[in-house]
mmCIF file of C-alpha atoms in Angstrom:
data_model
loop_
_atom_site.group_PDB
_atom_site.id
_atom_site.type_symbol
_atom_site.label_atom_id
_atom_site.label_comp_id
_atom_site.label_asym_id
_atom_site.label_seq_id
_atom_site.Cartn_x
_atom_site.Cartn_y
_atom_site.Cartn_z
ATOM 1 C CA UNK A 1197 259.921 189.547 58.204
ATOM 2 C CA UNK A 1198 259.080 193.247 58.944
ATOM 3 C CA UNK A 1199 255.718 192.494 57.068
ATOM 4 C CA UNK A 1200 255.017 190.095 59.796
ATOM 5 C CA UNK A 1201 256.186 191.617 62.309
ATOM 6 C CA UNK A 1202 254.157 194.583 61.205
ATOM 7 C CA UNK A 1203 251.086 192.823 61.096
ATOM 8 C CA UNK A 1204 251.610 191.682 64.492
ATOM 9 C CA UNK A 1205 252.191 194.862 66.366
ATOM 10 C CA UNK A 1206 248.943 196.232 64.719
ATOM 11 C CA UNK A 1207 246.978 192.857 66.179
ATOM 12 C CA UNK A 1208 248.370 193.648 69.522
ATOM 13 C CA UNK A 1209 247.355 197.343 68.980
ATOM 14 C CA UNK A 1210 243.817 196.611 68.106
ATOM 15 C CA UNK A 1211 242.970 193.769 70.769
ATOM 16 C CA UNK A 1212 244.766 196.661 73.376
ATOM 17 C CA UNK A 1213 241.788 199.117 72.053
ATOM 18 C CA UNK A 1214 238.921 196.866 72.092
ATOM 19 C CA UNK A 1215 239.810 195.765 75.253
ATOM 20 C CA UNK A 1216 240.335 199.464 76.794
ATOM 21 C CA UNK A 1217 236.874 199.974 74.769
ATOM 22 C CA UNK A 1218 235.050 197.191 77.074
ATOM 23 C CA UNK A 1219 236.150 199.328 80.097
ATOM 24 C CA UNK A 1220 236.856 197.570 83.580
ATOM 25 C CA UNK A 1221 234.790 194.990 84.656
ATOM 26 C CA UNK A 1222 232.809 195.386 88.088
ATOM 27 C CA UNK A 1223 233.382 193.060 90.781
ATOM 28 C CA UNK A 1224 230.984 191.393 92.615
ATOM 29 C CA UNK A 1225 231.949 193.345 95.735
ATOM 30 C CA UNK A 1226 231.335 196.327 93.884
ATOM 31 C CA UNK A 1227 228.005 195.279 92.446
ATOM 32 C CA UNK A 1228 226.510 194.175 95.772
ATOM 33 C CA UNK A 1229 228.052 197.867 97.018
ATOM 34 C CA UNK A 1230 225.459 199.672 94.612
ATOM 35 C CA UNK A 1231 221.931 200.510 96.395
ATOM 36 C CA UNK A 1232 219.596 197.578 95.022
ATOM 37 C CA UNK A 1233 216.308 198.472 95.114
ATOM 38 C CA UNK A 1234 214.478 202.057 96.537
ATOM 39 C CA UNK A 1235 214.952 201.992 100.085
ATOM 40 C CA UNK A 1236 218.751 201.432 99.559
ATOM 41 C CA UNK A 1237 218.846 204.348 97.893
ATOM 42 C CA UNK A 1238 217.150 206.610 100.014
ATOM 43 C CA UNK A 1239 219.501 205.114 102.573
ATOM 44 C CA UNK A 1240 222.335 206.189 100.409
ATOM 45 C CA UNK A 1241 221.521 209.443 99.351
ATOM 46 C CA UNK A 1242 220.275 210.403 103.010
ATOM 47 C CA UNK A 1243 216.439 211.602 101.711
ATOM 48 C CA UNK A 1244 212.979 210.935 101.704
ATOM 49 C CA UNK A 1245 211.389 213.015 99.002
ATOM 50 C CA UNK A 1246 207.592 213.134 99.261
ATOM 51 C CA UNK A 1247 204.979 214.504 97.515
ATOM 52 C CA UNK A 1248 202.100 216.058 98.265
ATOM 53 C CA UNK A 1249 199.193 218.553 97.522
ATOM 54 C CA UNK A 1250 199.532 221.149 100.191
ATOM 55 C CA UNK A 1251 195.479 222.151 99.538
ATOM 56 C CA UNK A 1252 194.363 219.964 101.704
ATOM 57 C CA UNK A 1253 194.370 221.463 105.720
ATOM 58 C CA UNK A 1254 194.367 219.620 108.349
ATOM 59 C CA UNK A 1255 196.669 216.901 106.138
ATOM 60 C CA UNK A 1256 198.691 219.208 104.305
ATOM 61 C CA UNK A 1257 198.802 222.975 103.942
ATOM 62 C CA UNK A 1258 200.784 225.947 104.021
ATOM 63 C CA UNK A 1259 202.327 228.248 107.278
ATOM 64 C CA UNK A 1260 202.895 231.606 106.140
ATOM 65 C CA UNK A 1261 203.893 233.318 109.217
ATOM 66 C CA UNK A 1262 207.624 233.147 109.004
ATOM 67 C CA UNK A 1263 207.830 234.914 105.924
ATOM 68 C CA UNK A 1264 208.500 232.032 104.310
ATOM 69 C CA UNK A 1265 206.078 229.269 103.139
ATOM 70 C CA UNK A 1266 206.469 226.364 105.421
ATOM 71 C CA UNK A 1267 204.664 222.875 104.879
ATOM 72 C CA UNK A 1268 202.712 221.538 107.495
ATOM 73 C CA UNK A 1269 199.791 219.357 108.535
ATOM 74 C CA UNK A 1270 199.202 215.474 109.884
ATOM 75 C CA UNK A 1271 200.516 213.948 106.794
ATOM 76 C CA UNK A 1272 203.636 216.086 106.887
ATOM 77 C CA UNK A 1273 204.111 214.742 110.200
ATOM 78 C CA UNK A 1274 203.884 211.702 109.129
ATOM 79 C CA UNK A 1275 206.462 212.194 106.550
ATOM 80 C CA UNK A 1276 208.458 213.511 108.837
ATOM 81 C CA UNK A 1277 208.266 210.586 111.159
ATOM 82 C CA UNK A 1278 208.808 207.907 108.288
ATOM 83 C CA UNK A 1279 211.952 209.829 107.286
ATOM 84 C CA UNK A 1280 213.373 210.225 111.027
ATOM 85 C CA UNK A 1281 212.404 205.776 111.846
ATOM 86 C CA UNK A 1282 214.471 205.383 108.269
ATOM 87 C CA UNK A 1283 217.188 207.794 109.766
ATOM 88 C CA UNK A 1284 217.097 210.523 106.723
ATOM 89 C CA UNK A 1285 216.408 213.815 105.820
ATOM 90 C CA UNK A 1286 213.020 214.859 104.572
ATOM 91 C CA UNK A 1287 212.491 216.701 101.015
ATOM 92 C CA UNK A 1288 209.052 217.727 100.225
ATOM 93 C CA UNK A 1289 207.957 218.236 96.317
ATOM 94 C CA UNK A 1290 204.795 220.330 96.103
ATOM 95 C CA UNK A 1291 202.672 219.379 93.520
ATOM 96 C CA UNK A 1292 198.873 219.245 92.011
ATOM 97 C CA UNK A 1293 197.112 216.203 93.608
ATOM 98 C CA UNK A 1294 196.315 214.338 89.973
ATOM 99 C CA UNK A 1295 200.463 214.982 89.000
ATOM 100 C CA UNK A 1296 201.616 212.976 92.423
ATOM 101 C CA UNK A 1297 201.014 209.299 90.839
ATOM 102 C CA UNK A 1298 203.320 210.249 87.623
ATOM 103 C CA UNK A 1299 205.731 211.334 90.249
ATOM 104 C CA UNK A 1300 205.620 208.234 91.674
ATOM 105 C CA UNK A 1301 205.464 206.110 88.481
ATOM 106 C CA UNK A 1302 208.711 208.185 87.139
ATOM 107 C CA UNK A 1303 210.636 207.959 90.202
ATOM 108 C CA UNK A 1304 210.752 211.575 91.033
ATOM 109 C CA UNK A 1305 209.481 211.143 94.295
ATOM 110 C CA UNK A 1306 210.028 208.480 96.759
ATOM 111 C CA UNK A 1307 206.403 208.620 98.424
ATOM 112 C CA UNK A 1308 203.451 210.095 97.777
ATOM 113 C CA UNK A 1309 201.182 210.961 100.863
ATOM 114 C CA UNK A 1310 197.908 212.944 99.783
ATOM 115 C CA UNK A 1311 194.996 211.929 101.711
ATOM 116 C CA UNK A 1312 195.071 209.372 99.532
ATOM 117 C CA UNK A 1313 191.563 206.348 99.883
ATOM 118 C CA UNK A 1314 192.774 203.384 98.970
ATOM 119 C CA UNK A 1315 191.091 202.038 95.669
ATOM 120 C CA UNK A 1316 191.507 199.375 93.246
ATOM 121 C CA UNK A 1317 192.784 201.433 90.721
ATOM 122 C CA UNK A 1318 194.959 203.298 92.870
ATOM 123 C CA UNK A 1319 196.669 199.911 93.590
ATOM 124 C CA UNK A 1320 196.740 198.100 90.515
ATOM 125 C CA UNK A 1321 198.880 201.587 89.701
ATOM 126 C CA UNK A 1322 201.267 201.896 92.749
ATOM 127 C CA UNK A 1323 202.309 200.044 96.161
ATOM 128 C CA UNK A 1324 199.768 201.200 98.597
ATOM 129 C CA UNK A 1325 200.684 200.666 102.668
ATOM 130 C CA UNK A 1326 198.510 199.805 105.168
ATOM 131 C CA UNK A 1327 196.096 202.187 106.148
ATOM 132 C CA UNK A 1328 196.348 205.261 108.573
ATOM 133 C CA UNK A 1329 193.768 207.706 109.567
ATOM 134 C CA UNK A 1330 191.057 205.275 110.583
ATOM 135 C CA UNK A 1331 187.874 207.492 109.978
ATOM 136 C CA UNK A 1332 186.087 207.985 112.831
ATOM 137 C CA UNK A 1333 182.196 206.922 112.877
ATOM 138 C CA UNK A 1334 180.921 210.536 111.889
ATOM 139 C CA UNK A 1335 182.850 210.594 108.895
ATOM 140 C CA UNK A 1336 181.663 210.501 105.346
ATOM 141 C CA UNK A 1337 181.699 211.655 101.894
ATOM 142 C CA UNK A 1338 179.200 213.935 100.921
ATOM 143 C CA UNK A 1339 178.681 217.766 98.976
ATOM 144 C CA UNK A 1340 179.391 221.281 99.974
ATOM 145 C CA UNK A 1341 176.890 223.757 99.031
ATOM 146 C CA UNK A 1342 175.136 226.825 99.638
ATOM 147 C CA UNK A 1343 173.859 226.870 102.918
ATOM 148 C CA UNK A 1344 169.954 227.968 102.328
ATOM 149 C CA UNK A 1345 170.378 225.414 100.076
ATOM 150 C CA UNK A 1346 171.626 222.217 102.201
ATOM 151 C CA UNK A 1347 168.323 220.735 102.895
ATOM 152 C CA UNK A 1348 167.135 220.555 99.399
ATOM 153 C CA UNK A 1349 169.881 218.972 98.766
ATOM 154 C CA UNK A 1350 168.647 215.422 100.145
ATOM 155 C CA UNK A 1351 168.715 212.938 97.431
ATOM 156 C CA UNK A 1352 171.230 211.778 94.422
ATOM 157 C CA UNK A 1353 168.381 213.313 91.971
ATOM 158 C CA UNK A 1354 168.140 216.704 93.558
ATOM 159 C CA UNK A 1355 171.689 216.811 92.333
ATOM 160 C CA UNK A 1356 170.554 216.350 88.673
ATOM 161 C CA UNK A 1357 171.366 218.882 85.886
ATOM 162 C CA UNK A 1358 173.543 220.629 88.252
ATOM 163 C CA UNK A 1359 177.321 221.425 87.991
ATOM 164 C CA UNK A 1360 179.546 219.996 90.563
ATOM 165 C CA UNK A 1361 183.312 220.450 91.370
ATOM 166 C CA UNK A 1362 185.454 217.754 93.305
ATOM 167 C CA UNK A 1363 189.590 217.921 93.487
ATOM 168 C CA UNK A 1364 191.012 216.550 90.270
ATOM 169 C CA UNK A 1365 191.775 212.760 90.294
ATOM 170 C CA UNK A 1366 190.059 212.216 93.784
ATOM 171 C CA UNK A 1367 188.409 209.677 95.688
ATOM 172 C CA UNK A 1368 185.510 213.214 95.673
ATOM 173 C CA UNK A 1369 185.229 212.995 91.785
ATOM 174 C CA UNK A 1370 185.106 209.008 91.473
ATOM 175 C CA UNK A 1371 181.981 209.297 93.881
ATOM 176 C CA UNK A 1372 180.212 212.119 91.574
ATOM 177 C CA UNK A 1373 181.151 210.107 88.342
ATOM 178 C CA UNK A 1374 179.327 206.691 89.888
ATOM 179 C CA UNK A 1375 176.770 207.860 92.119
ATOM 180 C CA UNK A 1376 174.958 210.332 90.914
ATOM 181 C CA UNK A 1377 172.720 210.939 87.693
ATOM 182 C CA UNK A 1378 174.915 211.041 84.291
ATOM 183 C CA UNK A 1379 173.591 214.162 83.895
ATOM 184 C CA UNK A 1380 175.431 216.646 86.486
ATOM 185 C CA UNK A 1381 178.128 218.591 84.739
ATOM 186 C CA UNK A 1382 181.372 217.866 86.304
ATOM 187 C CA UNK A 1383 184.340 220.044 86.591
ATOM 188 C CA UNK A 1384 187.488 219.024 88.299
ATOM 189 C CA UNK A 1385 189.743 221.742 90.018
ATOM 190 C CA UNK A 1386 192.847 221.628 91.830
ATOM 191 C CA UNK A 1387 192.200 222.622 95.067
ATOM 192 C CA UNK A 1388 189.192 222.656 97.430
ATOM 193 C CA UNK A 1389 189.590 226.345 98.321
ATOM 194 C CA UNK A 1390 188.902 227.277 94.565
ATOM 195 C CA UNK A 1391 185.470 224.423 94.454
ATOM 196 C CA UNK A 1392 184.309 226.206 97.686
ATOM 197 C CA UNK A 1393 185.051 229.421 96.075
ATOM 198 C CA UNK A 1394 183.021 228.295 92.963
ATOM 199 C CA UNK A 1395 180.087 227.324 95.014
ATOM 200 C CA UNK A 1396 179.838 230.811 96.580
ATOM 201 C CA UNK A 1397 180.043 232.709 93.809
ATOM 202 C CA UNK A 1398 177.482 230.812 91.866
ATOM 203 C CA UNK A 1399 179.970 229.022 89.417
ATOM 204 C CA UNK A 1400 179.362 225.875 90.664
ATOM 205 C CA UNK A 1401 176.361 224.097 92.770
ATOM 206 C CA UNK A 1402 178.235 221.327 94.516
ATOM 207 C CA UNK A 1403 181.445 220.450 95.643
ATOM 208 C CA UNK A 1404 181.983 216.580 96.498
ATOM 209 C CA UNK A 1405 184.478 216.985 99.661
ATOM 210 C CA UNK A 1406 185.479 214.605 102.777
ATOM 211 C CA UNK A 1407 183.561 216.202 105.737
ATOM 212 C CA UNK A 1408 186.349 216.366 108.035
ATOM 213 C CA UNK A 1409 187.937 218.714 105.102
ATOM 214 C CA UNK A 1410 184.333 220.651 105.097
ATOM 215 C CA UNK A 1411 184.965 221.002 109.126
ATOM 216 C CA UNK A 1412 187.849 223.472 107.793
ATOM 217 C CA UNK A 1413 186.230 224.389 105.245
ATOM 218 C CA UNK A 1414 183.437 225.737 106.780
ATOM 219 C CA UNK A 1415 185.094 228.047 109.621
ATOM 220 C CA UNK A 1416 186.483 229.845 106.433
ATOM 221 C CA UNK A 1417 183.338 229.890 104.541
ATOM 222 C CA UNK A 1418 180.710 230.639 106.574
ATOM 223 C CA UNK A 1419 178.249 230.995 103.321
ATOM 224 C CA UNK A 1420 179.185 227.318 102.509
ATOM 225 C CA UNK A 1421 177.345 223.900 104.687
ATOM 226 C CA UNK A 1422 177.426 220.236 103.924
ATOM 227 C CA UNK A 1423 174.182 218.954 102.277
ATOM 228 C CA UNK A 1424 171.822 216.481 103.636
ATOM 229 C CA UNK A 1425 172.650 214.008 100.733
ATOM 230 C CA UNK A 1426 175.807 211.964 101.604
ATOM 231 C CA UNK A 1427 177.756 208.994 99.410
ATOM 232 C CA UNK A 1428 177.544 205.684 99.889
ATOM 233 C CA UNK A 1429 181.334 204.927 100.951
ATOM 234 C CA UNK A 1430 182.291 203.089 104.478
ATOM 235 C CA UNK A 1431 185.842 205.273 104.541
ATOM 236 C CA UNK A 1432 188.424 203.631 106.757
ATOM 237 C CA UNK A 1433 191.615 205.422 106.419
ATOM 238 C CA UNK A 1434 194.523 206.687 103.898
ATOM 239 C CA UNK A 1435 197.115 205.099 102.395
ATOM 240 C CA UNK A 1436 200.750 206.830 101.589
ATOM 241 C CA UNK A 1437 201.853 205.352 97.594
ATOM 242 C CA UNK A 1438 205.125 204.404 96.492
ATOM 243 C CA UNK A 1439 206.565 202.995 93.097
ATOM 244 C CA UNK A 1440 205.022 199.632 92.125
ATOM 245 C CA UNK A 1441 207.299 196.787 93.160
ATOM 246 C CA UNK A 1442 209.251 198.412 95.354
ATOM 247 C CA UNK A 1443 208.847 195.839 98.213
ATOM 248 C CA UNK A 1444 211.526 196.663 100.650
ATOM 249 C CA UNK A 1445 210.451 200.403 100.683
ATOM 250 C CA UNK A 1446 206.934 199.519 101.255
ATOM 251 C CA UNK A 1447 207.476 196.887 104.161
ATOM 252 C CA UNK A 1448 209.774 199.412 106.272
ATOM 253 C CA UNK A 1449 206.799 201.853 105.489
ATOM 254 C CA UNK A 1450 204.168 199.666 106.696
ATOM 255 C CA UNK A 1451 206.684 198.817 109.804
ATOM 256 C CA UNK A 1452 206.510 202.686 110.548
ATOM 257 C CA UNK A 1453 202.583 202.947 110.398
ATOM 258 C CA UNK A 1454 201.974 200.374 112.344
ATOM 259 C CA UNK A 1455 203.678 202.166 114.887
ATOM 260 C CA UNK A 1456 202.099 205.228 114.587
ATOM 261 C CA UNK A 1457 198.511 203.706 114.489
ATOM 262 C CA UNK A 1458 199.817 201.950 117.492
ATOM 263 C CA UNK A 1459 200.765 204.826 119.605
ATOM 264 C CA UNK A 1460 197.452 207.117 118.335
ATOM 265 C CA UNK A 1461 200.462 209.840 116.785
ATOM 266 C CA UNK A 1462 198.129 210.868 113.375
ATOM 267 C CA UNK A 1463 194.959 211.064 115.238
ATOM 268 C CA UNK A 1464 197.594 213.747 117.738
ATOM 269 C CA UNK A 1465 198.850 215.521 114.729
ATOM 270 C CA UNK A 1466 195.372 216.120 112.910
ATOM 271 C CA UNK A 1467 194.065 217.349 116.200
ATOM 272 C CA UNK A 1468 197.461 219.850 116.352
ATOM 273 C CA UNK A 1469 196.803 220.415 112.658
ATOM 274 C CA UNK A 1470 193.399 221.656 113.151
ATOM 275 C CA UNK A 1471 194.221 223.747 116.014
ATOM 276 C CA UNK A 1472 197.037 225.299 113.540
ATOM 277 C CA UNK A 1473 194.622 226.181 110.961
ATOM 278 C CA UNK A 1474 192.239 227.859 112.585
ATOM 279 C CA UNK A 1475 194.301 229.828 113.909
ATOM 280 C CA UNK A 1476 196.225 230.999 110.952
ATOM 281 C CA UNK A 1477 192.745 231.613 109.225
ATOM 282 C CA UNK A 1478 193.495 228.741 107.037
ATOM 283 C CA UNK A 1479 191.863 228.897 103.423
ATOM 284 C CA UNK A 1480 192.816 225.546 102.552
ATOM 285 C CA UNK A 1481 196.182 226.815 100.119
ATOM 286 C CA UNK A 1482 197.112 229.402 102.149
#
């Protein structure tokens, strides 16, 4: 009889364990509680994080003048504005240009906004919103070089044999790789200050660069002018990236750009951008 009873104490015991081992359950009201998807977790948490390549004046750069560096530029305004419409704070990640689509892919940042061109690869890879930025008509892609050089410069062959730079992982370097001849030695860098800097001090011929970036560019550098030669590519505005699949996030995005394409508010910042930069002397990561 104590056998038995023996026996059944320890059955009691054990089912008592395994059951403690399971832990407690969650309840449906607790599931549905949890943030679901991205945007419900920004919500939660209270931030936007964004990352960017502050290089990249008038879209992103760097104030100095407080003794502190401060982000700033049209795209930080937009990030900004995207955080304040989704009623949360704003945390900016500075980061190369080519490491911002890992960020995104990992989760590490909630939204990438680069001067990013939309491309096909670029979307099979991430959730790209609706365009911002529209370029306006004197817009293009083309190459920075020396400036008693610029004319020569008039045809995708002149170009051939020589070494050109463009911003690592850019729409710049996808131009350079399928427009002109295979053999130019190409060299990506990280930022445009140190391809301009190449191309003054003879390290480089070319840089492939956006011209409204060159307009910067060139108060900086007066040594440097955009060559006669320009890509073929009918540019029509940036796109801001977030993690693939992330729906909700991406439709309360594109809710918040159509607003500010709407109202003309990037076309106000670049111009308050611009202003800003020249008038810190603005070296692109400065």
């Amino acid at each position: 009889m104590k056998k038995m009873l023996l026996i059944l104490l320890a059955g009691v015991i054990l089912v008592g364990a395994l059951t403690g081992c399971q832990g407690k359950k969650e309840s449906p009201e607790e599931k549905i509680s949890k943030p679901q998807n991205r945007l419900e977790k920004i919500k939660e948490s209270g931030k936007l994080v964004m990352g960017t390549s502050p290089d990249f004046a008038p879209s992103e750069f760097i104030d100095n003048t407080s003794g502190k560096p401060v982000y700033v530029g049209s795209d930080i305004e937009l990030a900004k504005y995207i955080a304040e419409s989704l009623g949360v704070e704003l945390e900016i990640k500075a980061m190369e240009f080519s490491a911002i689509q890992q960020a995104i892919s990992s989760g590490t940042i909630d939204i990438g906004i680069a001067g990013f061109a939309y491309s096909d690869k670029r979307a099979e890879a991430m959730g790209l919103t609706d365009k911002f930025n529209i370029d306006s008509e004197d817009s293009y892609q083309g190459l920075m070089v020396l400036k008693e050089h610029a004319k020569k410069y008039n045809t995708k062959e002149s170009f051939s044999g020589k070494k050109i730079v463009a911003q690592n992982a850019s729409l710049q370097q996808s131009l350079v790789e399928s427009q002109l001849p295979k053999d130019v030695v190409f060299q990506p860098v990280t930022s445009t200050s140190d391809g301009v800097m190449m191309v003054i001090t003879g390290k480089a011929d070319a840089m492939a660069v956006d011209s409204d970036n060159a307009k910067n560019l060139m108060q900086n550098y007066a040594e440097a002018e955009m060559a006669d030669f320009k890509f073929q590519y009918e540019g029509d505005g940036n796109v801001a990236a977030v993690k693939k699949g992330e729906t909700e996030l991406l439709e309360a995005v594109n809710k918040i750009i159509a607003e500010v394409n709407e109202k003309g508010l990037y076309e106000k910042w670049t111009e308050e951008a611009r202003e800003l930069a020249n008038t810190l002397g603005i070296k692109m990561e400065e």
